Short mmCIF file of C-alpha atoms in Angstrom, two decimals:
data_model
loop_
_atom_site.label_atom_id
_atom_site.label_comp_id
_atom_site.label_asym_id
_atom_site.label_seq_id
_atom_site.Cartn_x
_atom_site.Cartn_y
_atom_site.Cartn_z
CA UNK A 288 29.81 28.10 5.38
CA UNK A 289 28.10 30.11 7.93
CA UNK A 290 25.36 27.07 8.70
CA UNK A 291 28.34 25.40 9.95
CA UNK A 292 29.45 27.82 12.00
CA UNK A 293 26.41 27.98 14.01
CA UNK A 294 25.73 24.79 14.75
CA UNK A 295 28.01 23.42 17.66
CA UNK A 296 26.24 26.91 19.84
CA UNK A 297 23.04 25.83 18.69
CA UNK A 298 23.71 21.85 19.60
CA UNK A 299 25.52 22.57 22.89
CA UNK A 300 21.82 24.28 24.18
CA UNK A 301 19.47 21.47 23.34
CA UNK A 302 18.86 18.41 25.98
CA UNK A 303 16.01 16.00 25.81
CA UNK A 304 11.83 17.66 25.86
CA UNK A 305 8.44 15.58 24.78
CA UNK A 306 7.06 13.76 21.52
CA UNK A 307 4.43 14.52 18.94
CA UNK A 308 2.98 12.78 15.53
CA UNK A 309 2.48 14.73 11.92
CA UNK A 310 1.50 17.93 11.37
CA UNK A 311 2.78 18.91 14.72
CA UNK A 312 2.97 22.70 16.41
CA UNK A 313 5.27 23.77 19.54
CA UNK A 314 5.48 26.79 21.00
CA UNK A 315 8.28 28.38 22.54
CA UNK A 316 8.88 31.35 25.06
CA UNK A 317 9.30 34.99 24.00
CA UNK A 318 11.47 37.90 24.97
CA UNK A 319 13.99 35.55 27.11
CA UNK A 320 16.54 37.36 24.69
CA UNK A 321 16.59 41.10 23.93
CA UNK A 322 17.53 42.37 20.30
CA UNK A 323 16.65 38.65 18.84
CA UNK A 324 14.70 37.13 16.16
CA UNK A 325 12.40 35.41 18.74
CA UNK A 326 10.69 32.45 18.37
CA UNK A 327 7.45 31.88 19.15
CA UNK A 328 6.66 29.03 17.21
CA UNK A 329 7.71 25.56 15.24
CA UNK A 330 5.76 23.71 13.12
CA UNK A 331 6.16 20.32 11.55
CA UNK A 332 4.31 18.20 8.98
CA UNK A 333 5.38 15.82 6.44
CA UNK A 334 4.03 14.48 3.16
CA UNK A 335 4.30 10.27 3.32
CA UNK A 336 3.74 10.24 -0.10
CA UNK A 337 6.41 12.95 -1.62
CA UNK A 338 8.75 11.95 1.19
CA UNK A 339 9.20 15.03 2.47
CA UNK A 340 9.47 16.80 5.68
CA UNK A 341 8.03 20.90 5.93
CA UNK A 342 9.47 23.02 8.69
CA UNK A 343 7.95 26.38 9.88
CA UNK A 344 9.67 28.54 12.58
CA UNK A 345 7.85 31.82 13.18
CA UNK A 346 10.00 34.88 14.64
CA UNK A 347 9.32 39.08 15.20
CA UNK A 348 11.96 39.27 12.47
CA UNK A 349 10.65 41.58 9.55
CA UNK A 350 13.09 41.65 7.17
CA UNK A 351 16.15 38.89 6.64
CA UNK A 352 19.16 40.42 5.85
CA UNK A 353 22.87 39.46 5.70
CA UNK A 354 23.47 39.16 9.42
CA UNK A 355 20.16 37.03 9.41
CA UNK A 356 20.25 33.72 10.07
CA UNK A 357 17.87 30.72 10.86
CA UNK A 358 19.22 27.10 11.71
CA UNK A 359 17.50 23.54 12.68
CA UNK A 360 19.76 20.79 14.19
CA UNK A 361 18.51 17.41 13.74
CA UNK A 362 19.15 14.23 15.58
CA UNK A 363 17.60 11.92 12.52
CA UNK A 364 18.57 8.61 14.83
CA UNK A 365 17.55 9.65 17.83
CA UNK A 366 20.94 8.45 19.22
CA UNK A 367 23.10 11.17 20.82
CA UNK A 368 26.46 9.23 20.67
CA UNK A 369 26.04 10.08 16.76
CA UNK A 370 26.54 13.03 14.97
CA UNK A 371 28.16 16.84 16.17
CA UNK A 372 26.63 16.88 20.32
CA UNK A 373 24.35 14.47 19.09
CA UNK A 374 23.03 16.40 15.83
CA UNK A 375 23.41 14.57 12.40
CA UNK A 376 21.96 17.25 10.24
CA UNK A 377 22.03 21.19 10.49
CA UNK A 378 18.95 22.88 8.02
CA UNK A 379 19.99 26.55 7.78
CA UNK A 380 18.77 29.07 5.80
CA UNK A 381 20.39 32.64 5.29
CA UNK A 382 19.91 35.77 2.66
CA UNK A 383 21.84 33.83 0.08
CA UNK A 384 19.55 30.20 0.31
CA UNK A 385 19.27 27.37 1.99
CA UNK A 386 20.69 24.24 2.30
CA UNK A 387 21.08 20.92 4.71
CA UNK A 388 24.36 19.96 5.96
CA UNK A 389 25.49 16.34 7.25
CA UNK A 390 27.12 17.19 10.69
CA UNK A 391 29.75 14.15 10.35
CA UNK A 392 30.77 15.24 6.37
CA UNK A 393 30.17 18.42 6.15
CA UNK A 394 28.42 17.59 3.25
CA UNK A 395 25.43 19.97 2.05
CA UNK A 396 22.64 19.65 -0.26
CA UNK A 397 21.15 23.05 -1.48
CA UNK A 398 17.49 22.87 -0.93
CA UNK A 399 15.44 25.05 -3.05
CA UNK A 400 12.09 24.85 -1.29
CA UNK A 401 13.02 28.26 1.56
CA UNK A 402 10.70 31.04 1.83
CA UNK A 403 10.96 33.35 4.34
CA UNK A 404 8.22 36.23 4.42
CA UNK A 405 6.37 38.31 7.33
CA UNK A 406 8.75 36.43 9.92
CA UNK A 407 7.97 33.15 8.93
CA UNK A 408 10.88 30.67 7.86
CA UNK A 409 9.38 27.53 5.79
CA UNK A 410 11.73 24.98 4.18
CA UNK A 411 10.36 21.52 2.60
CA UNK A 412 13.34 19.03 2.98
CA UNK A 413 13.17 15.97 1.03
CA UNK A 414 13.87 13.04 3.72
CA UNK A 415 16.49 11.47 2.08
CA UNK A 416 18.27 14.41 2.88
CA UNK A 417 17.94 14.11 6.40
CA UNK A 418 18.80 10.04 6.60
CA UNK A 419 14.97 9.14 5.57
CA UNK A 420 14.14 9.13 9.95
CA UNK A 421 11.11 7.64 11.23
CA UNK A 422 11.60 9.58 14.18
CA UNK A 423 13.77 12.40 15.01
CA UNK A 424 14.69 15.30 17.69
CA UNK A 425 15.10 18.83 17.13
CA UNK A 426 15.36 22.23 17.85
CA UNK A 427 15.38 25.43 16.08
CA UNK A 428 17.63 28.52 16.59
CA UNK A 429 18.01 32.31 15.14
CA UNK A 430 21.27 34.26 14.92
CA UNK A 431 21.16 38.14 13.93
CA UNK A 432 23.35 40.98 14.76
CA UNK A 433 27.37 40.46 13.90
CA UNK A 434 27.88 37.13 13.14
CA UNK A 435 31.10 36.74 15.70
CA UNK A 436 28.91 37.54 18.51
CA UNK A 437 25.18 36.85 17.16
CA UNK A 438 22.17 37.34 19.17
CA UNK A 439 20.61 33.92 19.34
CA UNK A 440 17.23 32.70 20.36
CA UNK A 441 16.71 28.97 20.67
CA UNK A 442 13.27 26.86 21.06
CA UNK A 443 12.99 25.09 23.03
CA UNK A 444 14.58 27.68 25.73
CA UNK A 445 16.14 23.87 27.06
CA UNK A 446 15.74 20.25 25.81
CA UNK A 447 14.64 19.40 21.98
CA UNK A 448 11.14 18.93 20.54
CA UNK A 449 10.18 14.98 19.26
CA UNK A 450 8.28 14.32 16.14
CA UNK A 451 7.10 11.53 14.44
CA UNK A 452 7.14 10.27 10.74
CA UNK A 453 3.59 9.35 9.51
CA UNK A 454 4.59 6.60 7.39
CA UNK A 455 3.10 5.94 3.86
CA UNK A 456 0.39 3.40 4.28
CA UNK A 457 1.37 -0.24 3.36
CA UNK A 458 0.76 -1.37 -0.25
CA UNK A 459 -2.54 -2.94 -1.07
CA UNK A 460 -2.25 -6.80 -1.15
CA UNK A 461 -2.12 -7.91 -4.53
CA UNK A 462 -5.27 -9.21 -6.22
CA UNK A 463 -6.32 -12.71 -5.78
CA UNK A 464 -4.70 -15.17 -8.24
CA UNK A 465 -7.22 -15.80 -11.10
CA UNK A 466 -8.54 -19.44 -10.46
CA UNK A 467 -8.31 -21.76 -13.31
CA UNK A 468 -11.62 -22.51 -14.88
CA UNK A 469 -13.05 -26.14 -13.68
CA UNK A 470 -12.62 -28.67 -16.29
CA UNK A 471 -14.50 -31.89 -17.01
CA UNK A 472 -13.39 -34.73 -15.52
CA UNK A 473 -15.99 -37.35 -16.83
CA UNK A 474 -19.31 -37.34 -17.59
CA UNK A 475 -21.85 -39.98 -16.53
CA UNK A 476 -25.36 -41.01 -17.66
CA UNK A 477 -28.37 -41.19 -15.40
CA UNK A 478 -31.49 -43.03 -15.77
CA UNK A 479 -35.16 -43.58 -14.62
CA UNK A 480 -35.42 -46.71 -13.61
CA UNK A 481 -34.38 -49.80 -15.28
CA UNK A 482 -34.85 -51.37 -18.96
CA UNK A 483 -37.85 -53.57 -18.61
CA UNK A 484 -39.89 -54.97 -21.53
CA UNK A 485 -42.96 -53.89 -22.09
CA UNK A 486 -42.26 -50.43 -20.09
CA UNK A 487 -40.78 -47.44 -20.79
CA UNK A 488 -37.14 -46.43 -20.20
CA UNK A 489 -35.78 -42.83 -20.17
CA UNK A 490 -32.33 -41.10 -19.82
CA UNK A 491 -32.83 -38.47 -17.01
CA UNK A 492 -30.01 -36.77 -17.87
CA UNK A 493 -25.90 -36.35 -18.11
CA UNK A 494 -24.26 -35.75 -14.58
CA UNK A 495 -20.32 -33.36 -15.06
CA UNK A 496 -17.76 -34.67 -12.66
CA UNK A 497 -15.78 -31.27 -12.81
CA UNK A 498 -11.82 -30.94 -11.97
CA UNK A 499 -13.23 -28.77 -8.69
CA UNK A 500 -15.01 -31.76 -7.71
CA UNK A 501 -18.27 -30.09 -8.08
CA UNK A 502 -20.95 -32.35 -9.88
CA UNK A 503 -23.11 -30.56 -12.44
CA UNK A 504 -25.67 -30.86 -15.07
CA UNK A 505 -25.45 -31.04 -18.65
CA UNK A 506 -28.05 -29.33 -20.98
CA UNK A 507 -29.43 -29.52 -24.51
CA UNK A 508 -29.76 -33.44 -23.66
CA UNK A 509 -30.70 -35.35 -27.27
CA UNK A 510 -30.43 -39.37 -27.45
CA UNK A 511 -30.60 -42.16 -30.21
CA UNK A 512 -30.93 -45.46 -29.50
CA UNK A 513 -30.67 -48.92 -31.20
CA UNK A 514 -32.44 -52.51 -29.93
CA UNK A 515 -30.47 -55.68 -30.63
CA UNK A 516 -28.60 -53.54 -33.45
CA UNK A 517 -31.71 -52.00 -34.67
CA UNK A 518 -33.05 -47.94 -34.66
CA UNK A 519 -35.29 -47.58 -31.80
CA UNK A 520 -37.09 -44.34 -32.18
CA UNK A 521 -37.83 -42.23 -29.05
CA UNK A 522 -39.81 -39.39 -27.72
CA UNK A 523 -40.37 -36.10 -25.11
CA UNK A 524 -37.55 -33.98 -24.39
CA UNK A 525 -34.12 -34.49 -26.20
CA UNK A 526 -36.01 -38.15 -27.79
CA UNK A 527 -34.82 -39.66 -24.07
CA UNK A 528 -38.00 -41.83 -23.31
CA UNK A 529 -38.38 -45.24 -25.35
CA UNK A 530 -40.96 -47.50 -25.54
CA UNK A 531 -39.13 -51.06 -25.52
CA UNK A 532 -41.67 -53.57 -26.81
CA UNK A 533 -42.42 -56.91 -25.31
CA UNK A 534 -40.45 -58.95 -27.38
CA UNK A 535 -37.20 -56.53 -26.20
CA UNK A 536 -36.32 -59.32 -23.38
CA UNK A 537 -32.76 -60.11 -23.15
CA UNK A 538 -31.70 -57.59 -26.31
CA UNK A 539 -29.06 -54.78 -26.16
CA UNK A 540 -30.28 -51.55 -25.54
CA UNK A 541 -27.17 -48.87 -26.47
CA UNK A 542 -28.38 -45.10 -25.86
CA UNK A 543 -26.04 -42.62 -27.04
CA UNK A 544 -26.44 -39.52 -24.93
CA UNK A 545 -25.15 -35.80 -26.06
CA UNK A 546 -25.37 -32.75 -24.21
CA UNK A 547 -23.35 -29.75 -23.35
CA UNK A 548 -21.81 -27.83 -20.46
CA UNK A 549 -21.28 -24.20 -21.42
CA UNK A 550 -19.00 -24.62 -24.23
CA UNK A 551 -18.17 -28.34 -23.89
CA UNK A 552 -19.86 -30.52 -26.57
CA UNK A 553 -20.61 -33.72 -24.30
CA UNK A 554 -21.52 -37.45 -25.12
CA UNK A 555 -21.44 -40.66 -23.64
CA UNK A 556 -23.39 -44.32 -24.65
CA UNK A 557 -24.85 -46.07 -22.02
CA UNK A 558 -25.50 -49.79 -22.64
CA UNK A 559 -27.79 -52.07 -20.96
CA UNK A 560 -29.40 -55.93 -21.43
CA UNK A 561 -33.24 -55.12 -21.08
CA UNK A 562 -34.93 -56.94 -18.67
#
């Protein structure tokens, strides 16, 4: 294939040159060689998210014909001891398509997005076709005229142009890990003061021990009570307060207590000797 042909010449040119991030430009030189398709300049981008890598070499050529030919080398590693001269991939393109070819193999893979029009080479490479690099060097060469003895313009003129992969941004850290609702652990009654005779008495309320170890408060609070074994009626809110009579001394006060916390149906019976 005639990609293959070309690419030792174009390899043997290119040394070393500078760096440069996404959606790079570089210009090269013109008129160093007469009759060419000269290069004036290369353009790189690439698209994190499709995983691909876009190419642009801009030339005088107007029209591509069969002795036309346009050529990338590659060094996807950036290791020179690898490869042909240090070049792992050739991306040519020629009247008859495109295609990238694995210096080492020989292997191609026929790449559909080419365009040429007005001069302008483009080609869209997927990068698993060209080793998936986060980093590579390159350079970029024309051939037109008989094929045996082309007329060839390289960019750069010496060395190789740097770019660097913008890498797809890291996945979002997954969501927090829904916490387990808080259970109750026990429930506890609270009161105002102690059972005297004579005085009144009243449950203040039902304190939550939750599993979080958070303390809360029960509503909807309602209470019956009985007096040595007997109903003792009570009043205000939830029938907590009781009058305990005089002759209550020394009897058995038992207060059962209900309440609620959100959808827990709570109770607990508090006992007590009256004083």
């Amino acid at each position: 294939m005639k990609f293959w042909l070309v690419a030792a010449t174009a390899a043997a040119a290119l040394l070393l040159a500078g760096s440069a991030l996404a959606d790079q430009s570089y210009t090269d030189s013109t008129g160093e060689v007469a009759g060419s398709a000269d290069i004036s300049a290369v353009a790189v981008s690439n698209n994190p998210t499709a995983a691909t890598v876009t190419f642009t070499v801009t030339t005088n050529l107007a029209t591509l014909d069969s002795n036309s030919f346009f050529g990338i080398v590659l060094d996807s590693d950036v290791n020179a001891s690898t490869g042909v001269g240090g070049f792992d991939y050739l991306i040519g393109m020629d009247s008859t398509g495109a295609a990238v070819i694995n210096t080492t193999t020989q292997a191609g893979v026929p790449e559909t997005q080419s365009s040429f029009s007005a001069g302008v080479w483009t080609i869209t490479v997927p990068a698993a076709d060209i080793g998936k690099p986060t980093a590579f060097n390159f350079g970029a060469f024309t051939d037109v005229g008989d094929q045996n003895n082309p007329i060839e313009d390289d960019a750069p003129d010496n060395g190789v142009f740097t770019y660097t992969m913008v890498q797809p941004p890291p996945p979002p850290p997954p969501p927090p890990a829904p916490q387990p609702k808080p259970t109750v652990s026990s429930v506890s009654v609270k009161v105002a003061g102690a059972a005297t005779h004579g005085k009144s008495f009243r449950i203040s309320g039902l304190s939550v021990n939750l599993s979080t170890g958070v303390v809360a408060k029960a509503t909807g609070l309602k209470c019956t009570a009985t007096l040595g074994g007997k109903h003792l009626a009570g009043s205000g809110a939830g029938g907590c307060t009781f009058r305990l009579p005089g002759t209550a001394k020394g009897k058995s006060l038992v207060v059962k207590v209900h309440g609620a916390y959100h959808s827990n149906a709570l109770a607990k019976t508090y006992t007590t000797k009256v004083k």
